[in-house]
XYZ file of C-alpha atoms in Angstrom:
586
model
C -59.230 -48.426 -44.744
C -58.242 -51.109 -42.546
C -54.692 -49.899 -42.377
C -55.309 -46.516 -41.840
C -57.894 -47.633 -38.919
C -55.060 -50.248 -37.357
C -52.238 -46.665 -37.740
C -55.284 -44.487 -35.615
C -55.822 -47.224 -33.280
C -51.635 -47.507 -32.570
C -51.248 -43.923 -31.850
C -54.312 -43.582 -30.019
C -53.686 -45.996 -27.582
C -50.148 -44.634 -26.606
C -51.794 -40.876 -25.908
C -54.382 -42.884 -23.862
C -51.933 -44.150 -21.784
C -49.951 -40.735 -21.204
C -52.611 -38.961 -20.578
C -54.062 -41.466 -18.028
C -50.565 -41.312 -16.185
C -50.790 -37.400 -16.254
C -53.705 -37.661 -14.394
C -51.685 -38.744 -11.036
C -50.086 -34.992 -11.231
C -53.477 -33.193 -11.539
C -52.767 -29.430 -11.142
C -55.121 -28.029 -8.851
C -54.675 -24.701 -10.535
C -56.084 -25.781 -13.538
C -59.857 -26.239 -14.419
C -61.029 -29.344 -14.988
C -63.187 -29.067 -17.828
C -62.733 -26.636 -20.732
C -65.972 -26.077 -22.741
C -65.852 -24.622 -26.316
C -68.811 -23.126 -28.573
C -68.583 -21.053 -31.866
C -68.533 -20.815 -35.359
C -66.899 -23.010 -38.117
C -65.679 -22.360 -41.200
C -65.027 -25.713 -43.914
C -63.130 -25.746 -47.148
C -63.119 -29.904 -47.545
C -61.036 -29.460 -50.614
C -62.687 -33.159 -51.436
C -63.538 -33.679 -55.268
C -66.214 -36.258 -54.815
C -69.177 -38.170 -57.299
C -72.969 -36.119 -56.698
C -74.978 -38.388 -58.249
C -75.705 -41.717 -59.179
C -76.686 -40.972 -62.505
C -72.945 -38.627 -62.957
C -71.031 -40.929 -60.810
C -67.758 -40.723 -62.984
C -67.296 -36.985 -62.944
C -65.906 -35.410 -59.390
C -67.276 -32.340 -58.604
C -65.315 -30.358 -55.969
C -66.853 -29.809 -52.735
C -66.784 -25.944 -52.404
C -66.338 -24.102 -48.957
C -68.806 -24.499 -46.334
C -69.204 -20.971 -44.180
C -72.124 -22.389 -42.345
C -70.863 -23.853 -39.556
C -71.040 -24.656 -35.700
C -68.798 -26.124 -33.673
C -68.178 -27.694 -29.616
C -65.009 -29.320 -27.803
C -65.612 -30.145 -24.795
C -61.969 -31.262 -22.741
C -60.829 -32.819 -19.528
C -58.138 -31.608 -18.293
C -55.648 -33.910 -16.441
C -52.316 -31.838 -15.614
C -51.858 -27.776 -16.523
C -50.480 -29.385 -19.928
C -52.700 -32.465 -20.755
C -56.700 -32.499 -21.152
C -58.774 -35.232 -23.380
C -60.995 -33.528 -25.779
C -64.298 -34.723 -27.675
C -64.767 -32.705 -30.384
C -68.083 -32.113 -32.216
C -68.541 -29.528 -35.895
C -70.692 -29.246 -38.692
C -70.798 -27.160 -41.665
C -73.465 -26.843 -44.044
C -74.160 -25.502 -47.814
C -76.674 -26.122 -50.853
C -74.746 -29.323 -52.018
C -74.970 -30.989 -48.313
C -73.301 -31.037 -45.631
C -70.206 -32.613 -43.237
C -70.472 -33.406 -39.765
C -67.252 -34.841 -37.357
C -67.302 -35.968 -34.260
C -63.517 -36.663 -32.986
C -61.601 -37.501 -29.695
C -57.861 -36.684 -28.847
C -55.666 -35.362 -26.713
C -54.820 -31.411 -26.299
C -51.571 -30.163 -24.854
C -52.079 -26.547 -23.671
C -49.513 -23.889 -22.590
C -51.023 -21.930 -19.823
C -50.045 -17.799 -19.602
C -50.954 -14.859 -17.944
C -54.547 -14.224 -19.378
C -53.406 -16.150 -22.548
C -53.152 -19.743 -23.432
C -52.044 -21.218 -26.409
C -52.672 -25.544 -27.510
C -52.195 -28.212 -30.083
C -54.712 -30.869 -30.370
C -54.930 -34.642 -32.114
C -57.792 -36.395 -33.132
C -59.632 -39.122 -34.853
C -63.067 -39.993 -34.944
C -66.115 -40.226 -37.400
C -66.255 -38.215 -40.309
C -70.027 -38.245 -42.053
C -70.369 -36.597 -45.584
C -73.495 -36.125 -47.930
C -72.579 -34.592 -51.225
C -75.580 -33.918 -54.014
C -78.429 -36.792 -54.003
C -75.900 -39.648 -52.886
C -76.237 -41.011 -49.315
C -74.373 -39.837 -46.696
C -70.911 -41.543 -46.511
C -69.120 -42.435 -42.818
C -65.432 -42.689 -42.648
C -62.504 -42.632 -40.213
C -61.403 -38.724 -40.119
C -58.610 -36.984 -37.811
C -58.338 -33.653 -36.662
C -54.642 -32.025 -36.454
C -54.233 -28.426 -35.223
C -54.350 -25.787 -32.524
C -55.062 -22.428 -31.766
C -54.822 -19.181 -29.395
C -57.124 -18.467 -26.269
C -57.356 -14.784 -24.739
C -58.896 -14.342 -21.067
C -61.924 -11.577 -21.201
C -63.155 -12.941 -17.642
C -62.113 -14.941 -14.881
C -63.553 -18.420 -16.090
C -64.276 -16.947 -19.998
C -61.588 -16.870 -22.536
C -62.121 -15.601 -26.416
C -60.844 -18.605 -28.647
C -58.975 -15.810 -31.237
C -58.622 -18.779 -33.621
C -58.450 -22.083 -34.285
C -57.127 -23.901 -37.531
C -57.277 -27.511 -37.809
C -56.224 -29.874 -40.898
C -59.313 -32.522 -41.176
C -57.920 -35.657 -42.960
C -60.920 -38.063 -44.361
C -60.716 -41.704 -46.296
C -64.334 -40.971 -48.721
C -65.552 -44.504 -50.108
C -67.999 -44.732 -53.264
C -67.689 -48.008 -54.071
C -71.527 -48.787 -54.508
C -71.796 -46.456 -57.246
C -68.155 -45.794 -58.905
C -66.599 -48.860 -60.933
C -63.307 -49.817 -59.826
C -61.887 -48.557 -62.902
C -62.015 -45.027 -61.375
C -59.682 -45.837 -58.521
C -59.266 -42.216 -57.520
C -63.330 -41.304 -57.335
C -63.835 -44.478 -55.752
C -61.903 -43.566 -52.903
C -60.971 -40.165 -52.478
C -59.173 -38.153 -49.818
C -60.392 -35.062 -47.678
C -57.605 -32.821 -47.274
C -59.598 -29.770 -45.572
C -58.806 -27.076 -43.577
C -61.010 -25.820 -40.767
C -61.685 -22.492 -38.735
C -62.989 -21.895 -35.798
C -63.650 -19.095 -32.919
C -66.034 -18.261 -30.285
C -65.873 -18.514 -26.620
C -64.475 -20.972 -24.123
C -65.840 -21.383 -20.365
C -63.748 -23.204 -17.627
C -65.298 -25.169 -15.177
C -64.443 -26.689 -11.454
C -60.130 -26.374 -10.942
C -59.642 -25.657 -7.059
C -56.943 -22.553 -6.194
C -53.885 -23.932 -3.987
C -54.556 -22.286 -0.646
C -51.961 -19.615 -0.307
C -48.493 -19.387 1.585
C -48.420 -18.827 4.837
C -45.815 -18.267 7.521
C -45.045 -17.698 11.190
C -41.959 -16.676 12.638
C -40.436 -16.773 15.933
C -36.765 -16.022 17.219
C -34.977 -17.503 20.242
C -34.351 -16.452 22.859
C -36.684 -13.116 22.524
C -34.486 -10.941 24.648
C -30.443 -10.741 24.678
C -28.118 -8.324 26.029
C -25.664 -6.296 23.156
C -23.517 -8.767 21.455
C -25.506 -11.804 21.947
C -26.962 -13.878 19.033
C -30.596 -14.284 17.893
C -32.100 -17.278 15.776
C -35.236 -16.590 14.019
C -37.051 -19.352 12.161
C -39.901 -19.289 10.047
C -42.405 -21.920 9.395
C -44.454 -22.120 6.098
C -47.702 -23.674 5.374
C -49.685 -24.715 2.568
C -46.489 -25.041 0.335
C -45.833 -27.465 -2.798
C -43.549 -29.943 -1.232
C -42.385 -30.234 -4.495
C -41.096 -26.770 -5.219
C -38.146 -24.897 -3.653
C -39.154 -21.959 -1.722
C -37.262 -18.486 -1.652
C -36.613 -17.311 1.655
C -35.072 -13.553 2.468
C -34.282 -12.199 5.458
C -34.256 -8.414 7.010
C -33.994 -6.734 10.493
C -34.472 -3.364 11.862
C -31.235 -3.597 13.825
C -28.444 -6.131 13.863
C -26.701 -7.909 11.388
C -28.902 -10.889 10.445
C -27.664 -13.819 7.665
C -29.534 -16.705 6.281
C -31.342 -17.979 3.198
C -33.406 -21.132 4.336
C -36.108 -20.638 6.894
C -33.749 -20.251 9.899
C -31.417 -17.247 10.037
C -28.840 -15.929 12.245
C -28.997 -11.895 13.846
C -25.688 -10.777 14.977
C -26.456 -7.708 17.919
C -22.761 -6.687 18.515
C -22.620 -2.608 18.350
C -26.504 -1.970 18.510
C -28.388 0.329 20.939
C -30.691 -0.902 23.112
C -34.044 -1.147 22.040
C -36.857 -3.661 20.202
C -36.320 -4.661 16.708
C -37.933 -6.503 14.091
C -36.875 -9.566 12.054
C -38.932 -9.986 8.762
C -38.479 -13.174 6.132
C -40.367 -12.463 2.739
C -41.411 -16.177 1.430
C -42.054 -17.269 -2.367
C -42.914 -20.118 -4.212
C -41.289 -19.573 -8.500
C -43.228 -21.729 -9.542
C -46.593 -20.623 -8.026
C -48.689 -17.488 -9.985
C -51.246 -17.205 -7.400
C -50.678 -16.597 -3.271
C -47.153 -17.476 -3.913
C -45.465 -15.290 -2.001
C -46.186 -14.413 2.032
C -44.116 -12.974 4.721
C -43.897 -13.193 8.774
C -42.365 -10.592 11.219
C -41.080 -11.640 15.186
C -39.899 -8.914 17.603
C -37.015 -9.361 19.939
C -35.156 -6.900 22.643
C -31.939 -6.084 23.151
C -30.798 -4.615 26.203
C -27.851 -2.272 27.124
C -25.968 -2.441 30.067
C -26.151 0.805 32.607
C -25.191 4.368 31.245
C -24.276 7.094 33.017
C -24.047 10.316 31.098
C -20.512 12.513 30.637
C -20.121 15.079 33.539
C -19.390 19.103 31.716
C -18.441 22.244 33.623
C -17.413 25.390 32.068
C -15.001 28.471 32.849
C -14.652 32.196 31.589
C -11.359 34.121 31.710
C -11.850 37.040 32.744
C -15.650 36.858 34.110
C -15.777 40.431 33.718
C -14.832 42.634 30.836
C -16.633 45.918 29.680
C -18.789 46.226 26.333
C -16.822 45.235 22.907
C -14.264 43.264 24.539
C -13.742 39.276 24.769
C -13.510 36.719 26.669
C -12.246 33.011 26.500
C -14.595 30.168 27.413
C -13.462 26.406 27.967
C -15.006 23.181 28.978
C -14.226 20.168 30.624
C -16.168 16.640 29.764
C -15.199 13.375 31.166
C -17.342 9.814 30.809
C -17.965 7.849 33.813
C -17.989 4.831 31.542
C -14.903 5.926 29.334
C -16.301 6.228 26.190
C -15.289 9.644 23.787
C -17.001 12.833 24.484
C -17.790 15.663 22.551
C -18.443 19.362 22.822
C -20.546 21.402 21.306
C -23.245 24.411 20.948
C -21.575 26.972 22.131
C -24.747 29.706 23.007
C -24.942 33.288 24.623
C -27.544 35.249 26.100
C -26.025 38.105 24.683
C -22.810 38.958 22.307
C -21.587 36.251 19.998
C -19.583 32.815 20.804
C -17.381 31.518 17.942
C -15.593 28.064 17.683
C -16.226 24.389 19.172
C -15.050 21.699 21.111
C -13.362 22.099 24.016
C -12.702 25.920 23.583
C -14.457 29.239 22.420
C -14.671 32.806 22.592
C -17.092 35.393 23.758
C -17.027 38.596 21.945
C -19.698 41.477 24.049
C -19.714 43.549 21.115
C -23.058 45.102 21.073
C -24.146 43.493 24.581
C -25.503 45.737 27.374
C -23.728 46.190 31.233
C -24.977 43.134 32.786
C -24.754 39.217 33.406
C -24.492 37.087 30.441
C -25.470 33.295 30.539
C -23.014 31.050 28.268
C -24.001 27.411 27.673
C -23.184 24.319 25.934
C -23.496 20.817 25.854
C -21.388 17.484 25.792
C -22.144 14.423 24.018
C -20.754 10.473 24.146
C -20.826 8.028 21.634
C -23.613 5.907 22.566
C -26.015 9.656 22.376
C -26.246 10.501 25.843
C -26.183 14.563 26.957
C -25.107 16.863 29.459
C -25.297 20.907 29.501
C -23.446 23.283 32.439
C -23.299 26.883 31.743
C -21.145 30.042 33.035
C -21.841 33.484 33.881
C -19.917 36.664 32.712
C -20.521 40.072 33.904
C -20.399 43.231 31.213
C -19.546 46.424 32.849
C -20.557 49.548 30.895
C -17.718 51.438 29.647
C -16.570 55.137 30.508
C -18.639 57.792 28.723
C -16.126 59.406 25.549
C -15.037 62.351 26.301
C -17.714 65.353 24.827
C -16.926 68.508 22.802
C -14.368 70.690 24.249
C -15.747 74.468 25.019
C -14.306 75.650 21.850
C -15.748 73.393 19.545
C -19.087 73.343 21.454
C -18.565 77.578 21.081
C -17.416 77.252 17.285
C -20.625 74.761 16.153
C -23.179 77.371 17.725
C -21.958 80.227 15.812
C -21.792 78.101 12.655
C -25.154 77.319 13.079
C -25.720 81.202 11.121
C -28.485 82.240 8.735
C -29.301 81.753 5.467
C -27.560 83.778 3.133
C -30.054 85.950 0.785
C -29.587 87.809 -2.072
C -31.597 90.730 -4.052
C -33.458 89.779 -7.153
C -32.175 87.948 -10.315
C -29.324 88.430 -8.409
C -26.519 87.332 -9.531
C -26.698 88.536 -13.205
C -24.972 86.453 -15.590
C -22.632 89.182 -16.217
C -21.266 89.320 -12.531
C -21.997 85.939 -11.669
C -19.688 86.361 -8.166
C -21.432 89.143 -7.168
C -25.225 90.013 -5.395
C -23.844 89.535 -2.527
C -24.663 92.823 0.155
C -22.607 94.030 2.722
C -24.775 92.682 5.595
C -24.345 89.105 3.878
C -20.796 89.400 3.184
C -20.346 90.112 6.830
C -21.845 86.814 7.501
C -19.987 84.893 5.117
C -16.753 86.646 6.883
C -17.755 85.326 10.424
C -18.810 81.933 9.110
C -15.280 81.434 7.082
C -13.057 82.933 10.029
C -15.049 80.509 12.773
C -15.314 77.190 10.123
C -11.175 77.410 9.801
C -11.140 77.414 13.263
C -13.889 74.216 13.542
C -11.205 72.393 11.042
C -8.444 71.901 13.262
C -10.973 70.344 15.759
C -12.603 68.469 12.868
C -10.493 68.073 9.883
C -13.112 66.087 7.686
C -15.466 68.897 8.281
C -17.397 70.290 5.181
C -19.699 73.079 4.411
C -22.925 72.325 2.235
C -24.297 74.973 -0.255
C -27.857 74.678 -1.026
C -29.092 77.667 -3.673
C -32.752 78.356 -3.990
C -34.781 80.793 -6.178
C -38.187 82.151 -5.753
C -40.812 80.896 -8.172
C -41.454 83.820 -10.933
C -39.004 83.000 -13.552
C -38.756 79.542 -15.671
C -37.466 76.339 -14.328
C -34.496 76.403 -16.565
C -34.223 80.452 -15.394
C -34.393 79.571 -11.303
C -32.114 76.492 -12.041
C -29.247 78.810 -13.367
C -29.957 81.394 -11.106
C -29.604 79.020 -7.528
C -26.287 77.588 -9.277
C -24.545 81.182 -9.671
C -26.064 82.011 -6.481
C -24.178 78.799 -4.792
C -20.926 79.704 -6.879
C -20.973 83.642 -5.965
C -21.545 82.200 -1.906
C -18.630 79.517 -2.416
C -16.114 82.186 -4.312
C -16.270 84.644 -1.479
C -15.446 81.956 1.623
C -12.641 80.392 -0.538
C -11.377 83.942 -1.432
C -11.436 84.158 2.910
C -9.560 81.091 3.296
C -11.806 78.227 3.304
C -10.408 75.214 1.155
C -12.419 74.306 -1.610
C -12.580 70.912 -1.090
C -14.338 71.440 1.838
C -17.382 73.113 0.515
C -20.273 71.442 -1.772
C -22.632 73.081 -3.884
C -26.030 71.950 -4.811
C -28.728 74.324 -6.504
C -32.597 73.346 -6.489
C -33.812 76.132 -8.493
C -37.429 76.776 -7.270
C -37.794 73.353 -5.653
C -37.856 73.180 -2.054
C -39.435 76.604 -1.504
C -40.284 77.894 2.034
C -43.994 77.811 1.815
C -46.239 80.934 3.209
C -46.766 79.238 6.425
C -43.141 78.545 7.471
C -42.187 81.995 6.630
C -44.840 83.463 8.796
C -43.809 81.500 11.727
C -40.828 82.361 11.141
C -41.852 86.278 11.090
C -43.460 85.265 14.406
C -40.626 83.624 15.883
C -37.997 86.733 14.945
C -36.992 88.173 18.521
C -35.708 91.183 16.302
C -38.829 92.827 14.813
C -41.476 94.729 16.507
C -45.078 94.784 16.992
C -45.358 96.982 14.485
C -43.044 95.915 12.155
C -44.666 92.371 12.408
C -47.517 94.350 11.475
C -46.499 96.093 8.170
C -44.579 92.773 7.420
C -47.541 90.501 7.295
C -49.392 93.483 5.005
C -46.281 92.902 2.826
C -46.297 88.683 3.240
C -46.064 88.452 -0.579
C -42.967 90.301 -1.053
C -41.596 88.496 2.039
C -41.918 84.974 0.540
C -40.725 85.323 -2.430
C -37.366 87.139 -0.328
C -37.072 84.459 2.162
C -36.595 82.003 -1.575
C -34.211 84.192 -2.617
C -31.177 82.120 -0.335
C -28.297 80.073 -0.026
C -28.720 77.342 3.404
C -25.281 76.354 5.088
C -24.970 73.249 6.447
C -22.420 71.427 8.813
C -21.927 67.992 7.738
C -20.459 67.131 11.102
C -23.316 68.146 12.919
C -26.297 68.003 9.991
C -27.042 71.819 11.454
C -28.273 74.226 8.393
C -28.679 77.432 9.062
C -31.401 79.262 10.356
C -33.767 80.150 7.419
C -35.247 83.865 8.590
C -34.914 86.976 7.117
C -32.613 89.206 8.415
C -34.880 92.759 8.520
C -32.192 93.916 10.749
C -29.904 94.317 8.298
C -29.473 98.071 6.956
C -29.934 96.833 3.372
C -33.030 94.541 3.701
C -34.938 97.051 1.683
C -32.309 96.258 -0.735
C -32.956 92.122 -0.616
C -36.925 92.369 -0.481
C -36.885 95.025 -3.158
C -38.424 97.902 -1.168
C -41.720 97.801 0.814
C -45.293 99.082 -0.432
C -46.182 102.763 0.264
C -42.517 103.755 0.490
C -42.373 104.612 -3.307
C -44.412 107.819 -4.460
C -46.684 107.464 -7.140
C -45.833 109.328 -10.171
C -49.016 111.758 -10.941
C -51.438 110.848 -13.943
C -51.814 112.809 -16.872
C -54.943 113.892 -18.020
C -56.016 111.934 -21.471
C -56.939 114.157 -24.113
C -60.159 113.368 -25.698
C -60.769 111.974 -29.480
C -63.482 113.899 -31.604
């Protein structure tokens, strides 16, 4: 006992020592008292006399999950604290209580810290109806700590080895060495909560920075400095530098700002300070303005020119500029606008195209630029003259597009049959088809790309499929007779709408109306007859000049000698054949 007493007492002293020369380096960051309070579990693993009357037969001590336990620790740098240490666990056979001092070495982390701790101290034991024993003990271990609050930390665990040196030597012989004085060679367990007490925050960085001289003309040199406070004159500080114009270089608290080929204009140097080392208001930063100034600017001078300044519609025109710097420095030219018409290129030169402009002035503009941004604009003027009206439609061809503006062509019923599918064609509308292929030859060599359009049309009493067929031969009978008088094939289309596209009952009336050729009283019996008329005035083939989009008239020729013919007779013309009597039935 007394050698194990003299071993504690040699390493304790030593950890005394470093811990009290710690203390000069006290961490302000760090609390200065931890406080621990929570459960404790015991397995003493101690085999250990119960009785006096059984004192040669150990009985192992069994576990002990009744338990409290306290450290309480003074912390003298962010790694070194002194801890007194109090547990005791309790069960049926008795009990074991500790009370131990050491030192703790603790690594500090974000929100997690993590120690290893020493002790020795007084061990008490009571084991079955013996006394309670005292005895030099030591605690060896460590454990995890999690933060939950600022201040509060969960102790996840704790494990310890607890070393005792157990004396019976009032009731066990000598004899029985080993019962006489056992060992403890327990482990313990512990979690529960940990509060942190007192620990004052470093003030945080802080900086001010200033530059010299405040205001320089374009090329001169600024210094900006910045001064820190509240820093760890033992750590090395991190210093980096920006501006919002210039060049600037450095990396301690002064740095250099280099102005050459700046504009004009206030700016901003910025240094960003740290502290490594620090977790908390370790970092800061400052800002300083200073001007720069330019000497005088004078803007570029521009004037423009147009060759020719007048033109008429459609045609061009050449556009140039001239821009000089009063201070020398390079020029450009650019937008290139119009008022009216269209300007293509850039630089120094463009063109004017009045394609689509009207007679009148138009106002051309651009704009010249130099290198340090300054602008200047001129403008020109060019005059658009309207051109000479085209020549119109000589006589002839003014003569030949009225008289190809003819009626429709019509034809008699179901006419033409499938049988003659070039015929149903009357004299009257032959005649027409004569003029209109003798005068559109003519209209050719005036217009060469000239064409005739052929639009058949039935009247609604047969079938879809039955008007569709009829309106094509009705087409092809009209286009076989003007080819067979000359007129190139290639110059006529065709296009049949069967019963689509019908005149309706008003159109044709107006049209009755409008008919210089008819009578009062022929209007008269017509509109007695309108039935009869409609379904003629569907019974057609429309020309159309695709030169002039003119189609031709759509009335009824009742002039003709053969209209009875086309409208299939009129009412009250035909005598009624005379009934025969109807013989009676008996």
């Amino acid at each position: 006992m007394s050698r194990l007493v003299n071993a504690s007492r040699c390493l304790f002293i030593p950890v005394l020592l470093l811990i009290a020369a710690a203390a000069l380096a006290q961490d302000d960051e760090t609390p200065k008292v931890d406080v621990f309070a929570g459960y404790q579990w015991l397995d003493t693993r101690a085999t250990v006399p119960t009785s006096p009357s059984n004192a040669l037969v150990g009985e192992k001590l069994p576990t002990m999950p009744k338990g409290l336990g306290a450290t309480a620790t003074y912390n003298f740098t962010k790694l070194w604290g002194l801890s007194l240490d109090a547990g005791g666990n309790w069960h049926d056979i008795g009990h074991e209580i500790t009370l131990s001092v050491g030192p703790r070495v603790m690594w500090r982390n974000e929100g997690l810290n993590l120690f290893a701790h020493g002790m020795i101290g007084l061990n008490q034991l009571k084991a079955g109806s013996l006394d309670s024993r005292n005895s030099l003990g030591a605690i060896l271990g460590g454990g995890m700590d999690i933060q939950i609050w600022h201040g509060i930390y969960w102790r996840a665990f704790e494990a310890d080895y607890v070393w005792a040196a157990l004396h019976y030597s009032d009731v066990v012989p000598a004899s029985f060495p080993d019962l006489r004085r056992p060992y403890q060679n327990g482990v313990r367990l512990r979690t529960g909560l940990v509060f942190s007490y007192g620990g004052k925050k470093p003030e945080p960085l802080t900086a001010a920075c200033s530059v010299q001289p405040t205001e320089v003309m374009v090329g001169e040199s600024v210094t900006a400095t910045a001064n820190v406070s509240n820093a760890n004159p033992k750590h090395t500080l991190t210093y980096d530098w920006s501006s919002t114009g210039g060049k600037i270089s450095g990396k301690g608290n002064t740095a250099a700002i280099d102005t050459n080929g700046i504009a004009g204009g206030d700016y901003t140097a910025t240094a960003t300070v740290s502290d490594p080392k620090t977790k908390h208001g370790g970092a800061t930063s400052c800002s300083a303005k200073f001007t720069v100034k330019e000497p005088p600017k004078n803007p570029p001078t521009l004037s423009l020119s147009a060759n020719p300044t007048s033109v008429q519609t459609g045609g061009t025109v050449s556009l140039s500029a001239s821009c000089t710097s009063p201070d020398n420095v390079p020029v450009n030219v650019a937008n290139w606008t119009a008022s009216a018409g269209t300007v293509s290129g850039n630089g120094n030169s463009a063109t004017l195209n009045t394609s689509g402009a009207q007679p009148g002035p138009i106002n051309v503009n651009a704009s010249c630029s130099d290198s340090r941004g300054l602008n200047s604009s001129a403008s020109t003027q060019v005059n658009v003259e309207a051109p000479p009206p085209p020549p119109g439609p000589s006589p002839e061809q003014q003569r030949l597009e009225a008289r190809l503006a003819l009626h429709s062509i019509y034809f008699p019923t179901a006419q033409p049959t499938v049988k003659n599918p070039n015929g149903g064609l009357l004299a009257s509308q032959q005649q027409t088809l004569t003029f209109l292929a003798s005068d559109f030859q003519k209209y050719l060599e005036v217009k060469p790309d000239a064409h005739l359009i052929l639009e058949g049309h039935a009247d609604p009493r047969g079938s879809a499929a039955y008007n569709q067929a009829l309106s094509e031969r009705r087409v092809g009978s009209t286009k076989a007779f003007l080819v067979s008088h000359g007129v190139a094939e290639d110059h006529i289309e065709v296009k049949a709408f069967g019963a689509q596209h019908n005149l309706r009952s008003d159109e044709v009336k107006q049209s009755v109306e409008q008919n210089p050729d008819l009578t009062t009283e022929e209007r008269g019996r017509i509109v007695k007859n309108m039935r009869t008329i409609i379904l003629a005035s569907n019974r057609r083939v429309d020309v159309t000049l695709s030169t002039t989009g003119q189609t031709s008239v759509r009335q009824f020729p009742f002039n003709a000698t053969d209209s009875l013919t086309l409208i299939g007779g009129r009412e009250g013309e035909v005598k009624k054949a005379p009934r025969k009597k109807a013989t009676k039935k008996k």
